[in-house]
């Protein structure tokens, strides 16, 4: 029997990974790492075992990883703390004798120049140094990252960004989750780095045109410089640090950071990736 553990299992990606993993391996072989009683109860209702663990607490992780064979490390959402938190996971995994780790990194980590990539690269290096067999899942942008603001964009008739004509090879969060589950459950992925992105790409002017078509209301793309876009995000209610990261990501996307010709994602999931228009329809009624 092989035991599979998914960290960050109460997050949006983690829940989708566990759902797909349970179609590939027996539910009794899966452990979801959670922090709250509510998350534990939600998984108990699905017949999935949980263990409590916190990226900040190495001892909790060591206990949670006991007897685990294959682990998916879903990157922390706490930008600025992630490298240390991931190091805690790796040291606990090593102490517990975990045999394989898949890690959700970021597309074009070495070449894209995004501020978001810095902590991912530190974690990738730590994984190599750990000696634990592993696979890097370099996830591109989830379509939901952009489509999530569609209702506001339709309301204003404008979609703001700082990506110029840069192209986004997005796919749905579910597509990325399926790929992660497939790698965790499968064999022959050790030592591989997968650059994961959508089969189709678009720039934000094209995105606005698709949004206009779906909503029936004219939406135009307004391109700002990085500083102006960060300021607009702060005015929209985002914390300054997070706004700066998003603006940087858009500005780097102008130079290709979130584009890829790789078909690793559709190859792994065995089907075409979900086009942006399909994701948009779920946000625009």
mmCIF file of C-alpha atoms in Angstrom:
data_model
loop_
_atom_site.group_PDB
_atom_site.id
_atom_site.type_symbol
_atom_site.label_atom_id
_atom_site.label_comp_id
_atom_site.label_asym_id
_atom_site.label_seq_id
_atom_site.Cartn_x
_atom_site.Cartn_y
_atom_site.Cartn_z
ATOM 1 C CA UNK A 1 0.000 0.000 0.000
ATOM 2 C CA UNK A 2 1.233 3.480 -0.927
ATOM 3 C CA UNK A 3 0.225 6.473 1.196
ATOM 4 C CA UNK A 4 -0.302 9.831 -0.511
ATOM 5 C CA UNK A 5 -0.400 13.147 1.353
ATOM 6 C CA UNK A 6 -1.522 16.496 -0.071
ATOM 7 C CA UNK A 7 -0.448 19.629 1.811
ATOM 8 C CA UNK A 8 -2.564 22.788 1.662
ATOM 9 C CA UNK A 9 -5.534 20.496 1.188
ATOM 10 C CA UNK A 10 -8.121 22.995 2.387
ATOM 11 C CA UNK A 11 -7.166 25.514 -0.319
ATOM 12 C CA UNK A 12 -8.902 25.720 -3.694
ATOM 13 C CA UNK A 13 -6.170 23.838 -5.555
ATOM 14 C CA UNK A 14 -5.689 21.273 -2.784
ATOM 15 C CA UNK A 15 -9.369 20.335 -2.683
ATOM 16 C CA UNK A 16 -9.392 19.763 -6.442
ATOM 17 C CA UNK A 17 -6.207 17.670 -6.235
ATOM 18 C CA UNK A 18 -7.671 15.409 -3.537
ATOM 19 C CA UNK A 19 -10.911 15.043 -5.538
ATOM 20 C CA UNK A 20 -9.019 13.887 -8.635
ATOM 21 C CA UNK A 21 -6.529 11.782 -6.670
ATOM 22 C CA UNK A 22 -9.448 9.823 -5.200
ATOM 23 C CA UNK A 23 -10.380 8.736 -8.743
ATOM 24 C CA UNK A 24 -6.841 7.368 -9.279
ATOM 25 C CA UNK A 25 -6.015 5.623 -5.977
ATOM 26 C CA UNK A 26 -8.123 4.213 -3.126
ATOM 27 C CA UNK A 27 -9.531 6.992 -0.919
ATOM 28 C CA UNK A 28 -8.193 5.088 2.099
ATOM 29 C CA UNK A 29 -4.617 5.676 0.865
ATOM 30 C CA UNK A 30 -5.006 9.490 0.796
ATOM 31 C CA UNK A 31 -4.243 11.909 3.636
ATOM 32 C CA UNK A 32 -5.205 15.591 3.437
ATOM 33 C CA UNK A 33 -3.063 17.988 5.483
ATOM 34 C CA UNK A 34 -5.287 20.638 7.083
ATOM 35 C CA UNK A 35 -5.085 23.279 9.794
ATOM 36 C CA UNK A 36 -8.720 23.630 10.896
ATOM 37 C CA UNK A 37 -11.439 21.412 12.354
ATOM 38 C CA UNK A 38 -13.857 22.597 9.652
ATOM 39 C CA UNK A 39 -11.525 21.377 6.900
ATOM 40 C CA UNK A 40 -11.036 18.060 8.705
ATOM 41 C CA UNK A 41 -14.798 17.584 8.963
ATOM 42 C CA UNK A 42 -15.342 18.394 5.269
ATOM 43 C CA UNK A 43 -12.852 15.664 4.336
ATOM 44 C CA UNK A 44 -14.283 13.199 6.870
ATOM 45 C CA UNK A 45 -17.639 13.626 5.097
ATOM 46 C CA UNK A 46 -15.876 12.513 1.876
ATOM 47 C CA UNK A 47 -14.197 9.541 3.571
ATOM 48 C CA UNK A 48 -10.711 11.099 3.354
ATOM 49 C CA UNK A 49 -8.370 10.955 6.362
ATOM 50 C CA UNK A 50 -6.780 14.180 7.566
ATOM 51 C CA UNK A 51 -3.806 15.145 9.673
ATOM 52 C CA UNK A 52 -3.139 18.506 11.269
ATOM 53 C CA UNK A 53 -0.017 20.336 10.223
ATOM 54 C CA UNK A 54 1.230 23.891 9.838
ATOM 55 C CA UNK A 55 4.053 25.039 7.546
ATOM 56 C CA UNK A 56 5.378 27.107 10.474
ATOM 57 C CA UNK A 57 5.513 24.119 12.874
ATOM 58 C CA UNK A 58 8.113 21.484 11.942
ATOM 59 C CA UNK A 59 7.092 19.087 14.737
ATOM 60 C CA UNK A 60 3.469 19.075 13.546
ATOM 61 C CA UNK A 61 4.717 18.303 10.030
ATOM 62 C CA UNK A 62 6.981 15.457 11.167
ATOM 63 C CA UNK A 63 4.033 13.835 12.942
ATOM 64 C CA UNK A 64 1.747 14.415 9.958
ATOM 65 C CA UNK A 65 4.214 12.902 7.477
ATOM 66 C CA UNK A 66 4.790 9.698 9.467
ATOM 67 C CA UNK A 67 4.304 6.709 7.160
ATOM 68 C CA UNK A 68 3.746 8.871 4.061
ATOM 69 C CA UNK A 69 5.280 7.558 0.825
ATOM 70 C CA UNK A 70 4.420 10.282 -1.720
ATOM 71 C CA UNK A 71 3.782 13.922 -0.917
ATOM 72 C CA UNK A 72 2.473 16.895 -2.873
ATOM 73 C CA UNK A 73 3.831 20.198 -1.558
ATOM 74 C CA UNK A 74 1.384 22.888 -2.622
ATOM 75 C CA UNK A 75 3.241 26.158 -2.287
ATOM 76 C CA UNK A 76 2.236 28.414 0.581
ATOM 77 C CA UNK A 77 0.161 31.504 -0.173
ATOM 78 C CA UNK A 78 2.189 33.644 2.241
ATOM 79 C CA UNK A 79 4.536 35.526 -0.081
ATOM 80 C CA UNK A 80 7.701 36.481 1.794
ATOM 81 C CA UNK A 81 7.454 33.516 4.188
ATOM 82 C CA UNK A 82 7.273 30.746 1.626
ATOM 83 C CA UNK A 83 10.941 29.784 1.326
ATOM 84 C CA UNK A 84 11.209 29.185 5.081
ATOM 85 C CA UNK A 85 7.855 27.402 5.281
ATOM 86 C CA UNK A 86 8.783 25.107 2.404
ATOM 87 C CA UNK A 87 12.161 24.368 4.033
ATOM 88 C CA UNK A 88 10.200 23.256 7.114
ATOM 89 C CA UNK A 89 8.155 20.876 4.963
ATOM 90 C CA UNK A 90 11.266 19.437 3.315
ATOM 91 C CA UNK A 91 13.132 18.904 6.577
ATOM 92 C CA UNK A 92 10.067 17.196 8.103
ATOM 93 C CA UNK A 93 9.622 15.049 4.984
ATOM 94 C CA UNK A 94 13.261 13.984 5.125
ATOM 95 C CA UNK A 95 12.993 13.144 8.837
ATOM 96 C CA UNK A 96 9.831 11.102 8.186
ATOM 97 C CA UNK A 97 11.389 9.176 5.295
ATOM 98 C CA UNK A 98 9.015 10.431 2.596
ATOM 99 C CA UNK A 99 10.037 8.811 -0.693
ATOM 100 C CA UNK A 100 8.828 11.330 -3.276
ATOM 101 C CA UNK A 101 7.738 14.976 -3.421
ATOM 102 C CA UNK A 102 5.935 16.867 -6.181
ATOM 103 C CA UNK A 103 6.122 20.653 -5.780
ATOM 104 C CA UNK A 104 3.932 23.366 -7.324
ATOM 105 C CA UNK A 105 6.408 25.962 -8.577
ATOM 106 C CA UNK A 106 5.836 28.676 -11.204
ATOM 107 C CA UNK A 107 6.028 28.706 -15.003
ATOM 108 C CA UNK A 108 9.364 29.808 -16.491
ATOM 109 C CA UNK A 109 10.799 30.105 -12.969
ATOM 110 C CA UNK A 110 14.391 30.509 -14.153
ATOM 111 C CA UNK A 111 13.788 32.806 -17.115
ATOM 112 C CA UNK A 112 10.621 34.803 -16.455
ATOM 113 C CA UNK A 113 12.137 37.216 -13.935
ATOM 114 C CA UNK A 114 8.955 37.477 -11.854
ATOM 115 C CA UNK A 115 9.320 38.507 -8.209
ATOM 116 C CA UNK A 116 6.985 35.602 -7.428
ATOM 117 C CA UNK A 117 9.566 33.169 -8.819
ATOM 118 C CA UNK A 118 12.284 34.027 -6.274
ATOM 119 C CA UNK A 119 10.960 31.897 -3.399
ATOM 120 C CA UNK A 120 10.031 29.112 -5.801
ATOM 121 C CA UNK A 121 13.624 28.951 -7.063
ATOM 122 C CA UNK A 122 14.900 28.785 -3.469
ATOM 123 C CA UNK A 123 12.526 25.862 -2.827
ATOM 124 C CA UNK A 124 13.530 24.109 -6.049
ATOM 125 C CA UNK A 125 17.181 24.335 -4.956
ATOM 126 C CA UNK A 126 16.296 23.052 -1.476
ATOM 127 C CA UNK A 127 14.477 20.102 -3.042
ATOM 128 C CA UNK A 128 17.568 19.226 -5.080
ATOM 129 C CA UNK A 129 19.730 19.502 -1.953
ATOM 130 C CA UNK A 130 17.337 17.310 0.064
ATOM 131 C CA UNK A 131 18.168 14.220 -1.981
ATOM 132 C CA UNK A 132 14.458 13.252 -1.998
ATOM 133 C CA UNK A 133 13.266 12.115 -5.460
ATOM 134 C CA UNK A 134 10.985 14.870 -6.748
ATOM 135 C CA UNK A 135 9.123 16.472 -9.633
ATOM 136 C CA UNK A 136 8.710 20.194 -10.299
ATOM 137 C CA UNK A 137 5.241 21.254 -11.432
ATOM 138 C CA UNK A 138 5.819 24.756 -12.747
ATOM 139 C CA UNK A 139 2.251 26.030 -12.874
ATOM 140 C CA UNK A 140 1.306 28.903 -15.141
ATOM 141 C CA UNK A 141 -1.442 31.390 -14.330
ATOM 142 C CA UNK A 142 -4.813 29.929 -13.434
ATOM 143 C CA UNK A 143 -7.496 31.327 -15.743
ATOM 144 C CA UNK A 144 -9.413 32.189 -12.561
ATOM 145 C CA UNK A 145 -6.637 34.649 -11.591
ATOM 146 C CA UNK A 146 -7.762 36.886 -14.446
ATOM 147 C CA UNK A 147 -11.411 35.868 -14.857
ATOM 148 C CA UNK A 148 -12.112 36.470 -11.154
ATOM 149 C CA UNK A 149 -12.344 40.213 -11.811
ATOM 150 C CA UNK A 150 -14.637 39.796 -14.846
ATOM 151 C CA UNK A 151 -17.814 41.072 -13.126
ATOM 152 C CA UNK A 152 -16.037 44.306 -12.088
ATOM 153 C CA UNK A 153 -14.500 44.686 -15.552
ATOM 154 C CA UNK A 154 -17.927 44.281 -17.169
ATOM 155 C CA UNK A 155 -19.379 46.804 -14.718
ATOM 156 C CA UNK A 156 -16.718 49.393 -15.543
ATOM 157 C CA UNK A 157 -16.397 48.506 -19.218
ATOM 158 C CA UNK A 158 -12.631 48.304 -18.668
ATOM 159 C CA UNK A 159 -10.077 45.662 -17.737
ATOM 160 C CA UNK A 160 -6.874 47.082 -16.271
ATOM 161 C CA UNK A 161 -3.404 45.561 -16.451
ATOM 162 C CA UNK A 162 0.262 46.234 -17.150
ATOM 163 C CA UNK A 163 1.014 43.369 -19.537
ATOM 164 C CA UNK A 164 1.032 45.268 -22.837
ATOM 165 C CA UNK A 165 0.764 42.710 -25.625
ATOM 166 C CA UNK A 166 2.250 39.936 -23.484
ATOM 167 C CA UNK A 167 0.566 36.574 -23.858
ATOM 168 C CA UNK A 168 -0.931 34.413 -21.089
ATOM 169 C CA UNK A 169 -1.034 30.626 -21.533
ATOM 170 C CA UNK A 170 -3.625 30.049 -18.824
ATOM 171 C CA UNK A 171 -5.590 26.926 -17.909
ATOM 172 C CA UNK A 172 -8.242 26.245 -15.293
ATOM 173 C CA UNK A 173 -7.270 25.525 -11.712
ATOM 174 C CA UNK A 174 -8.897 22.106 -12.204
ATOM 175 C CA UNK A 175 -6.510 21.342 -15.111
ATOM 176 C CA UNK A 176 -3.468 22.045 -12.904
ATOM 177 C CA UNK A 177 -4.986 20.037 -10.031
ATOM 178 C CA UNK A 178 -5.532 17.003 -12.259
ATOM 179 C CA UNK A 179 -1.906 17.153 -13.440
ATOM 180 C CA UNK A 180 -0.660 17.295 -9.842
ATOM 181 C CA UNK A 181 -2.808 14.303 -8.833
ATOM 182 C CA UNK A 182 -1.640 12.324 -11.870
ATOM 183 C CA UNK A 183 2.042 12.962 -11.059
ATOM 184 C CA UNK A 184 1.521 12.155 -7.372
ATOM 185 C CA UNK A 185 -0.253 8.875 -8.172
ATOM 186 C CA UNK A 186 1.895 7.898 -11.154
ATOM 187 C CA UNK A 187 5.363 6.603 -11.853
ATOM 188 C CA UNK A 188 8.261 7.771 -13.980
ATOM 189 C CA UNK A 189 7.986 11.470 -13.091
ATOM 190 C CA UNK A 190 11.002 11.634 -10.769
ATOM 191 C CA UNK A 191 13.601 14.186 -11.811
ATOM 192 C CA UNK A 192 11.293 15.868 -14.328
ATOM 193 C CA UNK A 193 10.441 19.554 -14.552
ATOM 194 C CA UNK A 194 7.074 20.209 -16.176
ATOM 195 C CA UNK A 195 6.367 23.659 -17.615
ATOM 196 C CA UNK A 196 2.583 23.772 -17.297
ATOM 197 C CA UNK A 197 0.399 26.147 -19.296
ATOM 198 C CA UNK A 198 -2.653 26.227 -21.508
ATOM 199 C CA UNK A 199 -2.777 24.988 -25.097
ATOM 200 C CA UNK A 200 -4.137 28.375 -26.175
ATOM 201 C CA UNK A 201 -2.895 31.810 -25.183
ATOM 202 C CA UNK A 202 -4.115 35.388 -25.432
ATOM 203 C CA UNK A 203 -3.126 38.957 -24.669
ATOM 204 C CA UNK A 204 -5.330 41.162 -22.503
ATOM 205 C CA UNK A 205 -6.803 43.032 -25.465
ATOM 206 C CA UNK A 206 -8.000 39.671 -26.821
ATOM 207 C CA UNK A 207 -9.216 38.734 -23.335
ATOM 208 C CA UNK A 208 -11.312 41.921 -23.165
ATOM 209 C CA UNK A 209 -12.815 41.084 -26.575
ATOM 210 C CA UNK A 210 -13.828 37.597 -25.391
ATOM 211 C CA UNK A 211 -15.255 39.091 -22.194
ATOM 212 C CA UNK A 212 -17.239 41.587 -24.289
ATOM 213 C CA UNK A 213 -18.638 38.766 -26.413
ATOM 214 C CA UNK A 214 -19.637 36.611 -23.444
ATOM 215 C CA UNK A 215 -21.140 39.449 -21.369
ATOM 216 C CA UNK A 216 -22.769 41.309 -24.242
ATOM 217 C CA UNK A 217 -21.191 44.524 -22.908
ATOM 218 C CA UNK A 218 -18.236 46.358 -24.406
ATOM 219 C CA UNK A 219 -15.068 45.891 -22.321
ATOM 220 C CA UNK A 220 -11.776 47.460 -23.386
ATOM 221 C CA UNK A 221 -8.296 46.721 -22.088
ATOM 222 C CA UNK A 222 -6.557 49.658 -20.411
ATOM 223 C CA UNK A 223 -2.784 49.219 -20.242
ATOM 224 C CA UNK A 224 -1.009 51.007 -17.381
ATOM 225 C CA UNK A 225 2.623 51.148 -16.389
ATOM 226 C CA UNK A 226 3.622 48.900 -13.489
ATOM 227 C CA UNK A 227 3.531 51.619 -10.813
ATOM 228 C CA UNK A 228 0.148 52.958 -11.937
ATOM 229 C CA UNK A 229 -1.318 49.463 -12.016
ATOM 230 C CA UNK A 230 -0.004 48.728 -8.498
ATOM 231 C CA UNK A 231 -1.579 51.988 -7.304
ATOM 232 C CA UNK A 232 -4.908 51.063 -8.938
ATOM 233 C CA UNK A 233 -4.851 47.662 -7.208
ATOM 234 C CA UNK A 234 -4.239 49.312 -3.826
ATOM 235 C CA UNK A 235 -7.126 51.693 -4.491
ATOM 236 C CA UNK A 236 -9.257 48.621 -5.284
ATOM 237 C CA UNK A 237 -8.523 47.338 -1.782
ATOM 238 C CA UNK A 238 -5.498 45.050 -2.162
ATOM 239 C CA UNK A 239 -2.637 45.208 0.370
ATOM 240 C CA UNK A 240 0.350 47.167 -0.936
ATOM 241 C CA UNK A 241 2.778 44.224 -0.971
ATOM 242 C CA UNK A 242 0.363 41.939 -2.816
ATOM 243 C CA UNK A 243 -0.519 44.704 -5.289
ATOM 244 C CA UNK A 244 3.193 45.182 -6.039
ATOM 245 C CA UNK A 245 3.620 41.436 -6.678
ATOM 246 C CA UNK A 246 0.621 41.329 -9.047
ATOM 247 C CA UNK A 247 1.782 44.437 -10.922
ATOM 248 C CA UNK A 248 5.270 42.946 -11.258
ATOM 249 C CA UNK A 249 3.746 39.698 -12.593
ATOM 250 C CA UNK A 250 1.755 41.596 -15.228
ATOM 251 C CA UNK A 251 4.773 43.682 -16.225
ATOM 252 C CA UNK A 252 6.918 40.537 -16.583
ATOM 253 C CA UNK A 253 4.107 38.888 -18.573
ATOM 254 C CA UNK A 254 4.658 41.675 -21.114
ATOM 255 C CA UNK A 255 8.028 39.995 -21.766
ATOM 256 C CA UNK A 256 6.706 36.433 -21.952
ATOM 257 C CA UNK A 257 6.940 35.271 -18.323
ATOM 258 C CA UNK A 258 3.472 33.681 -18.391
ATOM 259 C CA UNK A 259 3.534 32.325 -21.941
ATOM 260 C CA UNK A 260 4.723 28.887 -23.008
ATOM 261 C CA UNK A 261 4.682 26.608 -26.038
ATOM 262 C CA UNK A 262 5.039 23.589 -23.746
ATOM 263 C CA UNK A 263 2.250 21.022 -23.954
ATOM 264 C CA UNK A 264 3.258 19.292 -20.715
ATOM 265 C CA UNK A 265 -0.098 20.084 -19.106
ATOM 266 C CA UNK A 266 -2.363 18.647 -21.807
ATOM 267 C CA UNK A 267 0.003 15.676 -22.172
ATOM 268 C CA UNK A 268 -0.244 14.904 -18.453
ATOM 269 C CA UNK A 269 -4.028 15.249 -18.215
ATOM 270 C CA UNK A 270 -4.617 13.457 -21.529
ATOM 271 C CA UNK A 271 -6.907 16.121 -22.998
ATOM 272 C CA UNK A 272 -6.904 19.706 -24.228
ATOM 273 C CA UNK A 273 -6.638 22.329 -21.493
ATOM 274 C CA UNK A 274 -9.756 24.345 -20.623
ATOM 275 C CA UNK A 275 -9.956 27.515 -22.742
ATOM 276 C CA UNK A 276 -10.327 30.878 -21.020
ATOM 277 C CA UNK A 277 -13.774 31.437 -22.567
ATOM 278 C CA UNK A 278 -15.101 28.386 -20.683
ATOM 279 C CA UNK A 279 -13.763 29.658 -17.359
ATOM 280 C CA UNK A 280 -15.094 33.161 -18.070
ATOM 281 C CA UNK A 281 -18.616 31.801 -18.553
ATOM 282 C CA UNK A 282 -18.615 30.596 -14.945
ATOM 283 C CA UNK A 283 -17.901 34.151 -13.731
ATOM 284 C CA UNK A 284 -20.200 36.060 -16.078
ATOM 285 C CA UNK A 285 -23.873 35.187 -15.833
#
